[in-house]
XYZ file of C-alpha atoms in Angstrom:
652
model
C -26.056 30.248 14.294
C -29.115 28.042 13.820
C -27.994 28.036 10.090
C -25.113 26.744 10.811
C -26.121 24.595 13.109
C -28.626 22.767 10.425
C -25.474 22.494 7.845
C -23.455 20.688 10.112
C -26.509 18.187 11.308
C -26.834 17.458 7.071
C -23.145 17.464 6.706
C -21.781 13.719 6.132
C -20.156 12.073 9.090
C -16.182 12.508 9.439
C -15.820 8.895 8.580
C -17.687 8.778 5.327
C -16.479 12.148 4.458
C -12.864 11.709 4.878
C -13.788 8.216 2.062
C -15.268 10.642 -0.327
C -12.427 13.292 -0.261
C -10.364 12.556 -3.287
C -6.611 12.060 -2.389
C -4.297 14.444 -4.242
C -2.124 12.100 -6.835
C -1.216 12.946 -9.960
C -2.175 11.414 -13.445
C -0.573 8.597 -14.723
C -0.554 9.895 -18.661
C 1.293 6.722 -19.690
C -1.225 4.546 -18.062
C -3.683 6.371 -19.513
C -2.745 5.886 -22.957
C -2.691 2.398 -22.113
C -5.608 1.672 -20.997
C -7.335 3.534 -23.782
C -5.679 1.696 -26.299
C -5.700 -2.046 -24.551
C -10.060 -1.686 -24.029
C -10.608 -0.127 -27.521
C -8.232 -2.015 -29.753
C -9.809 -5.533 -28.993
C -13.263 -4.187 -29.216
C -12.402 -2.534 -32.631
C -10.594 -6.198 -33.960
C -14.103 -7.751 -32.250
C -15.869 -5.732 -34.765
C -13.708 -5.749 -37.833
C -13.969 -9.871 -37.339
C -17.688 -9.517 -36.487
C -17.080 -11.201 -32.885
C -17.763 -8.521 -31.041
C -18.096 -11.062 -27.850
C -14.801 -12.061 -28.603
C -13.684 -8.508 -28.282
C -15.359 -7.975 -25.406
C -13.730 -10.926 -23.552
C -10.323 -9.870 -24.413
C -11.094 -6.275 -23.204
C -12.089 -7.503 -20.120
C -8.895 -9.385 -19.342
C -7.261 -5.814 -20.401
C -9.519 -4.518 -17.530
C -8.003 -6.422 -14.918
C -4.333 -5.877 -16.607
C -4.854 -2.008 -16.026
C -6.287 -2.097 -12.491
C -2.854 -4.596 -11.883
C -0.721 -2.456 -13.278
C 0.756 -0.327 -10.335
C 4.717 -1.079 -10.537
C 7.145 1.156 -11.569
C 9.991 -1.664 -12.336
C 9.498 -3.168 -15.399
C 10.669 -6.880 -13.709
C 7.844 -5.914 -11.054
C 5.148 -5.631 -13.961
C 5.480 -8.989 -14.838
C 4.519 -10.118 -11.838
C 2.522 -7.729 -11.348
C 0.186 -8.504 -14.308
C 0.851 -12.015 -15.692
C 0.828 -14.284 -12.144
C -2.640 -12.578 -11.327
C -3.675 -13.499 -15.374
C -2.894 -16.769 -14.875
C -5.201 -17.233 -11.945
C -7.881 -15.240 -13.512
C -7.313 -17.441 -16.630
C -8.358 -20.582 -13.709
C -11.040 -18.190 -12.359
C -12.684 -18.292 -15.701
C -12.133 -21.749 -16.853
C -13.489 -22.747 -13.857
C -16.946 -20.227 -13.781
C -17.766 -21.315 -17.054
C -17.914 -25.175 -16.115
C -20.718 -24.134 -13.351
C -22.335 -22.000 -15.439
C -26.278 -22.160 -14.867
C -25.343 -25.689 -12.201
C -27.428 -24.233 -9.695
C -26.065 -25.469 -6.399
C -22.992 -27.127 -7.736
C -21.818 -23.374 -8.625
C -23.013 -22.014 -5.254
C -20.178 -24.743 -3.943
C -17.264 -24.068 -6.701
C -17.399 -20.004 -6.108
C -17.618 -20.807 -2.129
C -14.297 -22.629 -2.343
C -12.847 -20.680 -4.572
C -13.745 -17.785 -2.215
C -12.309 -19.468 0.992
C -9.202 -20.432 -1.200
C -8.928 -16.472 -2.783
C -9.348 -14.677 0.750
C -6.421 -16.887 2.700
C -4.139 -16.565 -0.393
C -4.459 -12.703 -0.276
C -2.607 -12.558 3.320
C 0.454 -13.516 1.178
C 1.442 -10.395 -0.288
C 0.421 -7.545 -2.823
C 1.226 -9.836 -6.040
C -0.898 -12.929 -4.440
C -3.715 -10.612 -3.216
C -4.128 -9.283 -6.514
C -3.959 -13.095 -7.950
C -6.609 -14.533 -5.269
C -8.770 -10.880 -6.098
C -8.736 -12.390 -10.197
C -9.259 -15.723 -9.511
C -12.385 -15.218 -7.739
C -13.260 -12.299 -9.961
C -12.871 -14.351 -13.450
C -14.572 -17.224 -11.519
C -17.842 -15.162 -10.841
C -17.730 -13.477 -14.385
C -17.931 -17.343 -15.530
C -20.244 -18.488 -13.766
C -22.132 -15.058 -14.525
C -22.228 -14.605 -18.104
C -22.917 -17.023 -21.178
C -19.010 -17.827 -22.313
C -18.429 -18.597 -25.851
C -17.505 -22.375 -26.494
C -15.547 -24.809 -26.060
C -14.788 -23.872 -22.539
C -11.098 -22.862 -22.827
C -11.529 -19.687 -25.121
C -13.030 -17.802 -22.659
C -9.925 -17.819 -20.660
C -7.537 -17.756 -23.938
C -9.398 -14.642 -24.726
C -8.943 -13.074 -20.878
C -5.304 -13.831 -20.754
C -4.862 -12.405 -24.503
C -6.311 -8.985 -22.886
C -3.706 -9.724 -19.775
C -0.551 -9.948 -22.352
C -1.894 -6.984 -24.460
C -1.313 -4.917 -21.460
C 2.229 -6.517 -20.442
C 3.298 -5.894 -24.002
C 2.278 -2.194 -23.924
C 3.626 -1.986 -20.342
C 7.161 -3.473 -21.575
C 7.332 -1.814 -25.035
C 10.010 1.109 -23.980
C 12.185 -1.946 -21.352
C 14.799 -1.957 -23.936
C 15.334 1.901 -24.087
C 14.306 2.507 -20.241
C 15.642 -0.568 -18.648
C 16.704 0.149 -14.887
C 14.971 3.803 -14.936
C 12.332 3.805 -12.972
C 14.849 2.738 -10.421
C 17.227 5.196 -10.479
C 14.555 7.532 -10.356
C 13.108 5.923 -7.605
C 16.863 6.322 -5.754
C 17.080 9.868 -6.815
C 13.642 10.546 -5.711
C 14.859 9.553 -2.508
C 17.559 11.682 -2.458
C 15.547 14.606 -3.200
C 13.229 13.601 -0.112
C 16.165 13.362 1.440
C 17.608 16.965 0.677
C 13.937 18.359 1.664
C 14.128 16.426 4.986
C 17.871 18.262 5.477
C 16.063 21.478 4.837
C 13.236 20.961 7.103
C 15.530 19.654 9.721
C 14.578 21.427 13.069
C 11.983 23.296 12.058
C 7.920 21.680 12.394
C 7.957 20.686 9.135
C 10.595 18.331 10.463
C 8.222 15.046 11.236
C 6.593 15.580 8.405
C 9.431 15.463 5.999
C 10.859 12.597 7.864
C 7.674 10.443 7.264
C 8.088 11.380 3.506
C 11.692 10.060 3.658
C 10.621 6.965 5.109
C 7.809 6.191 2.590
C 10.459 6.836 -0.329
C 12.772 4.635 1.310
C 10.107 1.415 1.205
C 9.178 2.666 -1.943
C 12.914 2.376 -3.473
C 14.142 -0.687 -1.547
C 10.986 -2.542 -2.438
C 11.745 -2.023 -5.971
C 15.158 -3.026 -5.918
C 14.992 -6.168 -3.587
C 11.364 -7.421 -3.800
C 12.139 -9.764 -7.254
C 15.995 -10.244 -6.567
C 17.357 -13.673 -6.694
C 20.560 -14.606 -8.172
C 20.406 -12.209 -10.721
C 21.839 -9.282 -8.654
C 24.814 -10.710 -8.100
C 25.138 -10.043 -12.186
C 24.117 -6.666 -12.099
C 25.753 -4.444 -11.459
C 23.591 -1.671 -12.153
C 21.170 -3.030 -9.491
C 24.321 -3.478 -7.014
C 25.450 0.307 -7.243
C 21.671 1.740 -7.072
C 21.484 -0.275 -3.883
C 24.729 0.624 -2.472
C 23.775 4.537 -3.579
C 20.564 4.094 -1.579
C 22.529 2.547 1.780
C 24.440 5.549 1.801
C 21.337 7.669 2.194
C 20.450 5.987 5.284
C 23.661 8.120 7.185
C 22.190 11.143 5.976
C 18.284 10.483 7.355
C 19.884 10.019 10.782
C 22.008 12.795 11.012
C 19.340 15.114 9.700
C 17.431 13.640 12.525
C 19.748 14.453 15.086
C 18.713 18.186 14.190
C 15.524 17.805 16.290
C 18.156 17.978 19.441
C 19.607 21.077 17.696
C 19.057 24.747 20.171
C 16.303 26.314 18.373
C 18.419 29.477 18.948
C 20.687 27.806 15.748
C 17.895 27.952 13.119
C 17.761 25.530 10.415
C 20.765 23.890 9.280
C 22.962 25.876 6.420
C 21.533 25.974 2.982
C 24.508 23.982 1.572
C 23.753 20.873 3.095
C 20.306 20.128 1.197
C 21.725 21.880 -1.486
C 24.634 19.105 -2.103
C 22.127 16.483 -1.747
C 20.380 17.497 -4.523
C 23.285 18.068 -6.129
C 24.107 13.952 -5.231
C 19.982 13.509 -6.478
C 20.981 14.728 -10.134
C 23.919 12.829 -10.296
C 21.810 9.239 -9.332
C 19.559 10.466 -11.297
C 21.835 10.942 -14.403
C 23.953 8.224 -13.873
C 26.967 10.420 -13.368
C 30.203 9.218 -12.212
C 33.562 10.497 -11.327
C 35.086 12.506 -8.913
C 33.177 13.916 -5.882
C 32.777 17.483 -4.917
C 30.452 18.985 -2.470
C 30.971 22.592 -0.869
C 30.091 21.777 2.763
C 30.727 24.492 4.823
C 33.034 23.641 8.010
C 30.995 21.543 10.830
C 30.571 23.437 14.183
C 28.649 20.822 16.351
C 27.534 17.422 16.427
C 24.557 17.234 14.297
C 26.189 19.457 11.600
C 29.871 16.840 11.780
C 27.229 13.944 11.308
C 25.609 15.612 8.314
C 28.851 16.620 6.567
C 29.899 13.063 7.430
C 26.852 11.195 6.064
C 27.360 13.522 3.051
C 30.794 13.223 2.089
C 30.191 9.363 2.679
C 27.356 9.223 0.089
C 28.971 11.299 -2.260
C 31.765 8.806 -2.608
C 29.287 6.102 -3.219
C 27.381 7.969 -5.270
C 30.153 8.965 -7.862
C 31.886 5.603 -7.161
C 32.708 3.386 -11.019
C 32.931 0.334 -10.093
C 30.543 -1.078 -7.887
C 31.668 -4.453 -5.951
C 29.499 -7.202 -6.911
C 29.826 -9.139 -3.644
C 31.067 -6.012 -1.017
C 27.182 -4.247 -0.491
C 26.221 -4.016 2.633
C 22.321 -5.077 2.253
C 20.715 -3.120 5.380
C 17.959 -5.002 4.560
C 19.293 -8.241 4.219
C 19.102 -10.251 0.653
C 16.101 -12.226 0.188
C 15.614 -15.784 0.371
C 15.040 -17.591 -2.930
C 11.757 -17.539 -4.363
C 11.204 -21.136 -3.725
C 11.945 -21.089 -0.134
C 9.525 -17.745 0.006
C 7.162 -19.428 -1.180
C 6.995 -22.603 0.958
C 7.010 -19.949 3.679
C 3.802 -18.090 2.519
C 2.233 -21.243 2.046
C 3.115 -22.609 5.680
C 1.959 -19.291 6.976
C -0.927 -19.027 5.042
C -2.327 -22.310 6.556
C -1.232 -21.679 10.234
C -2.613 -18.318 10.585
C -5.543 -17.823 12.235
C -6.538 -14.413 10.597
C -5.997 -15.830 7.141
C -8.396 -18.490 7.899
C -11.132 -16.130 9.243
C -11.206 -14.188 6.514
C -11.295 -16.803 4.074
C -14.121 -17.994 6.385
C -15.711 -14.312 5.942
C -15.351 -13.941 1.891
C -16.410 -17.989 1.400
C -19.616 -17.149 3.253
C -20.432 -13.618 1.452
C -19.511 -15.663 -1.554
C -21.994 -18.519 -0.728
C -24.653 -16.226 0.437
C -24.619 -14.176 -2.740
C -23.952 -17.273 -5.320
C -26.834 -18.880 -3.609
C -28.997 -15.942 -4.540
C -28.371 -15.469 -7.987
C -27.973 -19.002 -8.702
C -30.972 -20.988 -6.631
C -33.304 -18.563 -5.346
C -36.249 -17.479 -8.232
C -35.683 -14.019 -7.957
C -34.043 -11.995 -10.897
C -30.816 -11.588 -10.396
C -27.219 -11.039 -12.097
C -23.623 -12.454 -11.180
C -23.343 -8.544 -10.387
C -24.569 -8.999 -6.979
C -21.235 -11.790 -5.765
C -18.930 -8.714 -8.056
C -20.202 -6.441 -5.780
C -19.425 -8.811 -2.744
C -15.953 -9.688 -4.245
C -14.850 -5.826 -4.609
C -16.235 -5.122 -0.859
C -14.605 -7.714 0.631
C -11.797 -7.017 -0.902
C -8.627 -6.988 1.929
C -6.601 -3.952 0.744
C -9.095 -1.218 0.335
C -9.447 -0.081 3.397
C -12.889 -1.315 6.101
C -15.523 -3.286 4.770
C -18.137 -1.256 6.171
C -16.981 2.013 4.536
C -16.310 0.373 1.069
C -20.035 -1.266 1.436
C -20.906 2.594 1.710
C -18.169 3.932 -0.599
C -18.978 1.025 -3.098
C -22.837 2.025 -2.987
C -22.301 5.475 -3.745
C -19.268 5.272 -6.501
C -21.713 2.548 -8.072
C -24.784 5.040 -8.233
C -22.656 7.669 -10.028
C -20.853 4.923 -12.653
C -24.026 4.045 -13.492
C -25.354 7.694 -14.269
C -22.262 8.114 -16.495
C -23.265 4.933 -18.175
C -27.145 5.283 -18.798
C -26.856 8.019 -21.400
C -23.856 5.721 -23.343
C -26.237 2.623 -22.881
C -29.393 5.263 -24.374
C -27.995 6.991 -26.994
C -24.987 5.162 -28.104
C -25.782 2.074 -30.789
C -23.875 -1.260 -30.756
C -21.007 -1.642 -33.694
C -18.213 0.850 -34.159
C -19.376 3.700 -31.908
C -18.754 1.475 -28.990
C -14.587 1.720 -29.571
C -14.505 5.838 -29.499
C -16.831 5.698 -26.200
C -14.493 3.150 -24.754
C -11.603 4.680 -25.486
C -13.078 7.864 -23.499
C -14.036 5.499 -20.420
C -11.202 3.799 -20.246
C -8.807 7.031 -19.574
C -10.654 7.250 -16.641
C -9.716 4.636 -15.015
C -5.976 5.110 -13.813
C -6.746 8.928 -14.059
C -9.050 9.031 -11.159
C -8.042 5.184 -9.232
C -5.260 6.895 -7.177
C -8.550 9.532 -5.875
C -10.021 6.715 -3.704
C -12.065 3.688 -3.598
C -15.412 5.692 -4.669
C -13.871 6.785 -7.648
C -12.203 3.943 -8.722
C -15.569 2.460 -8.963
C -17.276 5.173 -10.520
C -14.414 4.707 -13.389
C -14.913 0.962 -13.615
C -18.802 0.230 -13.441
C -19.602 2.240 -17.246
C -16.569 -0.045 -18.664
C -17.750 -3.471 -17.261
C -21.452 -2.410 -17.971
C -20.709 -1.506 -21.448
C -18.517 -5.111 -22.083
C -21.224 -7.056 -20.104
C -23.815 -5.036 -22.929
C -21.833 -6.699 -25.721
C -22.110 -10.603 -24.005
C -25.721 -10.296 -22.920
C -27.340 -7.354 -25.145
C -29.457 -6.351 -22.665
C -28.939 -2.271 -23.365
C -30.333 0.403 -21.263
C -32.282 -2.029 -19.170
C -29.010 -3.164 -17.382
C -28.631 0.381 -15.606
C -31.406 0.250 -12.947
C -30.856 -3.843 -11.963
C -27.450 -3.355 -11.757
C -28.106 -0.584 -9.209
C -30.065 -3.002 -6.834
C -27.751 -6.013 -7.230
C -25.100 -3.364 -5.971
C -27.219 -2.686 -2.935
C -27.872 -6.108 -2.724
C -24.524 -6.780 -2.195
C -23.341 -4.366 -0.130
C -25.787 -5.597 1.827
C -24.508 -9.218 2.461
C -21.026 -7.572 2.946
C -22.356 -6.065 5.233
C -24.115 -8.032 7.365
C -23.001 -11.779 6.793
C -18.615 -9.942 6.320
C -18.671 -7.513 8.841
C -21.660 -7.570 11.774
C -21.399 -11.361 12.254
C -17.343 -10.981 12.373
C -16.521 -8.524 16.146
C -13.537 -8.769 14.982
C -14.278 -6.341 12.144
C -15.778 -3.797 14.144
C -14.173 -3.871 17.241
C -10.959 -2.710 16.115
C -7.587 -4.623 16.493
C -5.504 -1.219 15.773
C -4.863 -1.262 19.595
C -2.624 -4.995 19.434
C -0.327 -3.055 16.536
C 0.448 -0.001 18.725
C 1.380 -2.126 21.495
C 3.180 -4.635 18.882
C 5.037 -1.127 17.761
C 6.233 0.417 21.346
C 7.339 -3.010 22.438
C 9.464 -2.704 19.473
C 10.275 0.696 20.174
C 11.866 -0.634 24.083
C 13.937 -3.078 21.738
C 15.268 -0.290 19.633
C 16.672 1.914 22.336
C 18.009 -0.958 24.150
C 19.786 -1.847 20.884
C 20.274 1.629 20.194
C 22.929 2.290 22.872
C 24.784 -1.090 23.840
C 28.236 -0.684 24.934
C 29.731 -1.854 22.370
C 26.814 -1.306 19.315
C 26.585 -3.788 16.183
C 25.733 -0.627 13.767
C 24.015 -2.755 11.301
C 21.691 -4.632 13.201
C 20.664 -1.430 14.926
C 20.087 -0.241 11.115
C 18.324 -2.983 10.141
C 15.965 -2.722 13.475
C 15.666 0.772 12.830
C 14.532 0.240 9.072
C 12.057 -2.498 10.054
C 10.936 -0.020 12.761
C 10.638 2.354 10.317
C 8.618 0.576 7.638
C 6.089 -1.113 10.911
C 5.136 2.590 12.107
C 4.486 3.266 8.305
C 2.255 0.795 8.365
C 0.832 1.363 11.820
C -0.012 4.720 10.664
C -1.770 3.512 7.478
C -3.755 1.378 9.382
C -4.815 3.906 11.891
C -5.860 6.008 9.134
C -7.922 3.599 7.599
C -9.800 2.927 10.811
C -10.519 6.081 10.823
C -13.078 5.765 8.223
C -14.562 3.573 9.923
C -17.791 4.843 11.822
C -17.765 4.492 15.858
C -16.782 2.705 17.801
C -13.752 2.045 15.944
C -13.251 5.407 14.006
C -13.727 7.067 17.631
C -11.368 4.886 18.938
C -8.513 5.672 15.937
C -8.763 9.233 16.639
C -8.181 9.045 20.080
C -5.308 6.751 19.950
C -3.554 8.824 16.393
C -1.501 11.224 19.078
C -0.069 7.825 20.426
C 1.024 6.913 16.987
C 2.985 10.225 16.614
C 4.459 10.120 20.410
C 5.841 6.964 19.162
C 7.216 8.305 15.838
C 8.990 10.748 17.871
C 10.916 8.231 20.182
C 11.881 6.536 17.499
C 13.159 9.821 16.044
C 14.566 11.113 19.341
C 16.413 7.919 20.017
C 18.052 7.967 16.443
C 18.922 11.891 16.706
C 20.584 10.904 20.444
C 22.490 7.870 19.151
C 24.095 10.175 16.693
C 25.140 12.713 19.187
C 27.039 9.918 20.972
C 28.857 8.858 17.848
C 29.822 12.304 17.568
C 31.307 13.502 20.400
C 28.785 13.226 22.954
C 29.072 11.337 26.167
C 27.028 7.923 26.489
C 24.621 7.356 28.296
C 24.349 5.034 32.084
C 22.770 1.669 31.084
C 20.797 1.942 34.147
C 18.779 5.149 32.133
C 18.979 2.881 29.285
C 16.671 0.143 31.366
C 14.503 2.634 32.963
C 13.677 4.039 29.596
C 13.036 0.650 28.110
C 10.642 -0.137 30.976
C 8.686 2.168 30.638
C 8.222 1.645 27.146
C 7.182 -2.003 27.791
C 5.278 -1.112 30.559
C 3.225 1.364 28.118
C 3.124 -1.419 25.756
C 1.601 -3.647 28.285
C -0.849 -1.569 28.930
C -1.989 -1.093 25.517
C -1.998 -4.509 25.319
C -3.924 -6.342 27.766
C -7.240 -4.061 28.400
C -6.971 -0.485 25.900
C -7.407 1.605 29.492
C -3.633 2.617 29.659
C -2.332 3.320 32.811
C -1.089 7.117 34.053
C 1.893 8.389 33.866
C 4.063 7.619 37.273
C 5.250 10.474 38.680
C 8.976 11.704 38.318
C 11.345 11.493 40.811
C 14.240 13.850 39.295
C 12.631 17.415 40.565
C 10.866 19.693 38.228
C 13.720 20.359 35.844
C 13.209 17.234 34.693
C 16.580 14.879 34.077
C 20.078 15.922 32.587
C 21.989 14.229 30.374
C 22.444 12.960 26.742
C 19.435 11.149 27.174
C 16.693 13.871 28.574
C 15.154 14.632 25.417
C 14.025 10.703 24.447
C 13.066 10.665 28.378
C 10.656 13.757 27.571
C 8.885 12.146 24.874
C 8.506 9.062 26.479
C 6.622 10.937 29.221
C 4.821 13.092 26.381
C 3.657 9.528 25.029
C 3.267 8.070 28.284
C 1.002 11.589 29.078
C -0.959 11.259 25.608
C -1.631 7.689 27.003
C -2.834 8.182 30.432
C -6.729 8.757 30.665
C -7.772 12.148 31.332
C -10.012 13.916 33.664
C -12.796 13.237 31.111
């Protein structure tokens, strides 16, 4: 006992320990391959040339490429990696004008900084732009740069395109596959969800269905402009994954299913995989599924939903101009664009974290660039990669960042030792570099651990400093986790006491809006689609948000786990009100607006209470006898109560 005892008082706490676990993904081999090739090949040119700085430039522009280079699409990886380029290319150009200016450059990077953290509110492709501009901009201002001042970014963005080209090389042989796999990974969700229907894998599966579904209509609408209406490859992959969305709600209808009925028949996941090979193949022609015959409502909507996406499925000639877009087309890119940028400057959370980054940015700038002390551009890196928006709290990547930094930097001291500068530096990079996408996916920690040998050994090749980088570059990191800490997170409440609660109540509001919409009279079936999808995609997010908070340390990691079974009570509404709208388009009766309302209420009532103080009011108590109520809709009234139960403070 008193051993065990003493392990858990050494045992890490939950928050940091759920950052260190590595996250189950599996290897990118492509990207590997990649980025072994695109960080070796310019060092080896570098050598063969005797520029070895020149080499190392370009290799560091590859660097960013690789860490960019998350799409699938191949339309998406142009974006993905040349618009962030481009502003790392401006990063750079405009670093290497400060260099060694003292206060001047303490003022450039804290603009640049302000400008980099509102930008990054925009979207992924702009938060990865403002990430590189501010990155190449601190590398600049870091690091002697060869001459005039434009090759240093010539030589970045030549790293950049190395990495496009390898990216693109197989577009003319694989052009369009990654999203029909994408569709007929979907599918495949889709057939486990039909086999996991009613049984308690069942939420589970569902949330996998929904992630595949962002996944896949991200990559089919998020760069479409006018050139859909010309594809028609793009126009049947999107009309193949509409069709899916029948099948998700009839499988979710199952939850209403008698447990006495077991699972649903084998041959209804069965023929979706069938319909997954066939998107997946490309197949066309004549549909045939062997459904067996429907006995009640949730199995007519399957065989329904089934049938239906079979046709489209094996349909030849997509119409051009007849898709029904459940999520609506998207505007063109230069009317997006002039709405990001109005957003952008009207939001008040955009400005306050600019406000946050600029004065980490300042802070640490200011202390490498004024102050007498020793120091290297690596303590504003370290600030930049903390601060960063998308990975997750600042306080547990200060920590995360600390610790992944420590263990780079004991892969790179016996490289820096033992390993001479010339030709054995290409063979050792072409080792570190594999680990980079190989172990990214794992979590933040290792993601740095992956990156800090590769930058130290390409900062080794500008400066020459060797071995005695290691142990500097250890303190700068502490250094600037500290700033991040204190001047981006305990001078911000807003960081630490926890907004999670205002995107719960944004999501149950939405969820009274949803069942009102849900069961009109007379029902406009794609609106309530569209809703539902957006619903959908907002608890996805809701949930990833949650989860992130909870690596946060208390108050606001405490405060995560005690609202997570609210999150799932509302996951289940939404299911349950899905599941019931199905049963009245098959056969059953519909329900009294006047339940409808009361339902609704409550939910905004619930909302409210999230809301406005985080102490969330008690269940009221039922009026309808102990039975509870009757009717089509009594199971969505029994998880509003289970929601409205979760919510209700306890005896404790």
């Amino acid at each position: 006992m008193a051993r065990s005892a003493r392990a858990a008082r050494l045992a890490p706490p939950s928050w940091l320990a759920a950052g260190l676990r590595p996250r189950s993904a599996p290897i990118p081999w492509a990207a590997v391959a990649r980025a072994s090739v695109a960080l070796s090949a310019p060092l080896a040119v570098g050598f063969a040339t005797d520029r070895p700085s020149y080499g190392a430039l370009v290799s560091m522009g590859a660097l960013s490429a690789v860490i960019g280079d998350t799409a699938d699409a191949y339309r998406m990886r142009v974006f993905n990696i040349a618009v962030p380029q481009l502003f790392g290319a401006l990063g750079v150009a405009l670093g290497t004008l400060v260099f060694g200016e003292g206060w001047v450059a303490v003022a450039v990077l804290t603009v640049i900084a302000l400008v980099s953290g509102m930008i990054s509110s925009i979207g992924a492709v702009a938060s990865a732009s403002g990430l590189l501009l501010l990155l190449d901009a601190v590398v600049g201002a870091g690091l002697p740069m060869p001459t005039p001042w434009w090759k240093a970014p010539l030589l970045l963005t030549l790293g950049g395109v190395l990495v496009l080209l390898l990216a693109l090389f197989a577009w003319p042989l694989r052009g369009g596959v990654p999203e029909r796999t994408a569709v007929a990974r979907t599918y495949r969700a889709v057939a486990e969800f039909l086999a996991a229907a009613g049984t308690p894998a069942h939420d589970d599966k569902r949330r996998t269905v929904t992630h595949s579904l962002n996944e896949s209509y991200d990559l089919l609408l998020a760069h479409r402009t006018r050139r859909h209406g010309r594809s028609p490859g793009l126009v049947r992959l999107l009309a193949q994954l509409n069709a899916v969305i029948p099948v998700v709600e009839a499988a979710t209808s199952a939850k209403l299913r008698p447990s006495s009925l077991g699972p649903l028949p084998d041959a209804y996941p069965a023929a979706a995989r069938e319909l997954a090979a066939a998107v997946g193949a490309g197949r066309t022609g004549a549909a045939s599924l062997a459904l067996p015959e429907p006995e009640g409502p949730t199995e007519r909507a399957v065989d329904h939903a089934l049938r239906y996406a079979a046709t489209v499925v094996h349909e030849t000639g997509p119409d051009l101009h007849g898709v029904a877009e459940r999520l609506g087309r998207p505007a063109p890119v230069r009317i997006r664009t002039r709405r990001a940028l109005r957003a952008v400057m009207l939001s008040g959370a955009s400005w306050r974290y600019g406000l946050r980054l600029a004065l980490c940015i300042g802070l640490a700038q200011a202390l490498v660039s004024v102050i007498a002390v020793p120091r290297s551009y690596w303590v504003t890196l370290t600030v930049t990669f903390v601060m960063k928006p998308d990975f997750g709290s600042v306080f547990s990547r200060a920590v995360l960042r600390a610790l992944g930094t420590a263990a780079g930097l004991l892969i790179a001291m016996p490289v820096l030792a033992a390993v001479p500068h010339g030709w054995w530096d290409v063979p050792v990079m072409m080792l570190l570099a594999t680990l980079i996408p190989a172990v990214s996916a794992k979590g933040y920690a290792f993601q740095t651990a992956a990156i800090t040998p590769v930058i130290l050994l390409l900062s080794d090749l500008l400066n020459q400093q060797g071995f005695d980088l290691v142990l500097p570059r250890l303190y700068d990191s502490l250094i600037g986790c500290a700033i991040s800490l204190v001047a981006g997170y305990l001078l911000w409440p807003e960081s630490w006491h926890t907004r999670i609660g205002d995107r719960l109540a944004d999501a149950v509001s939405d969820t009274a809006v949803y069942v009102a919409l849900a069961f009109e009279p007379r029902p406009d079936q794609t609106a309530r689609l569209k809703y539902r999808r957006r619903l959908y995609r907002d608890l996805s997010t809701v949930r990833s948000e949650f989860q992130r908070a909870l690596t946060e340390p208390p108050p606001t990691g405490a405060r995560a786990a005690a609202w997570w079974p609210l999150v799932i009570a509302v996951e289940r509404i939404v299911d349950t009100t899905t599941a019931t709208r199905v049963r009245v388009d098959h056969g059953a009766p519909a329900p009294p607006a006047e339940e409808v309302a009361a339902i609704g209420g409550e939910l905004r009532e619930l909302a409210e209470a999230v809301r406005s103080s985080g102490t969330l009011a008690r269940a009221p108590e039922e009026a309808d006898g102990p039975d509870g109520p009757t009717g089509v809709l009594a199971p969505l009234r029994d998880e509003v109560r289970a929601a409205r139960a979760v919510a209700a403070p306890g005896p404790g």
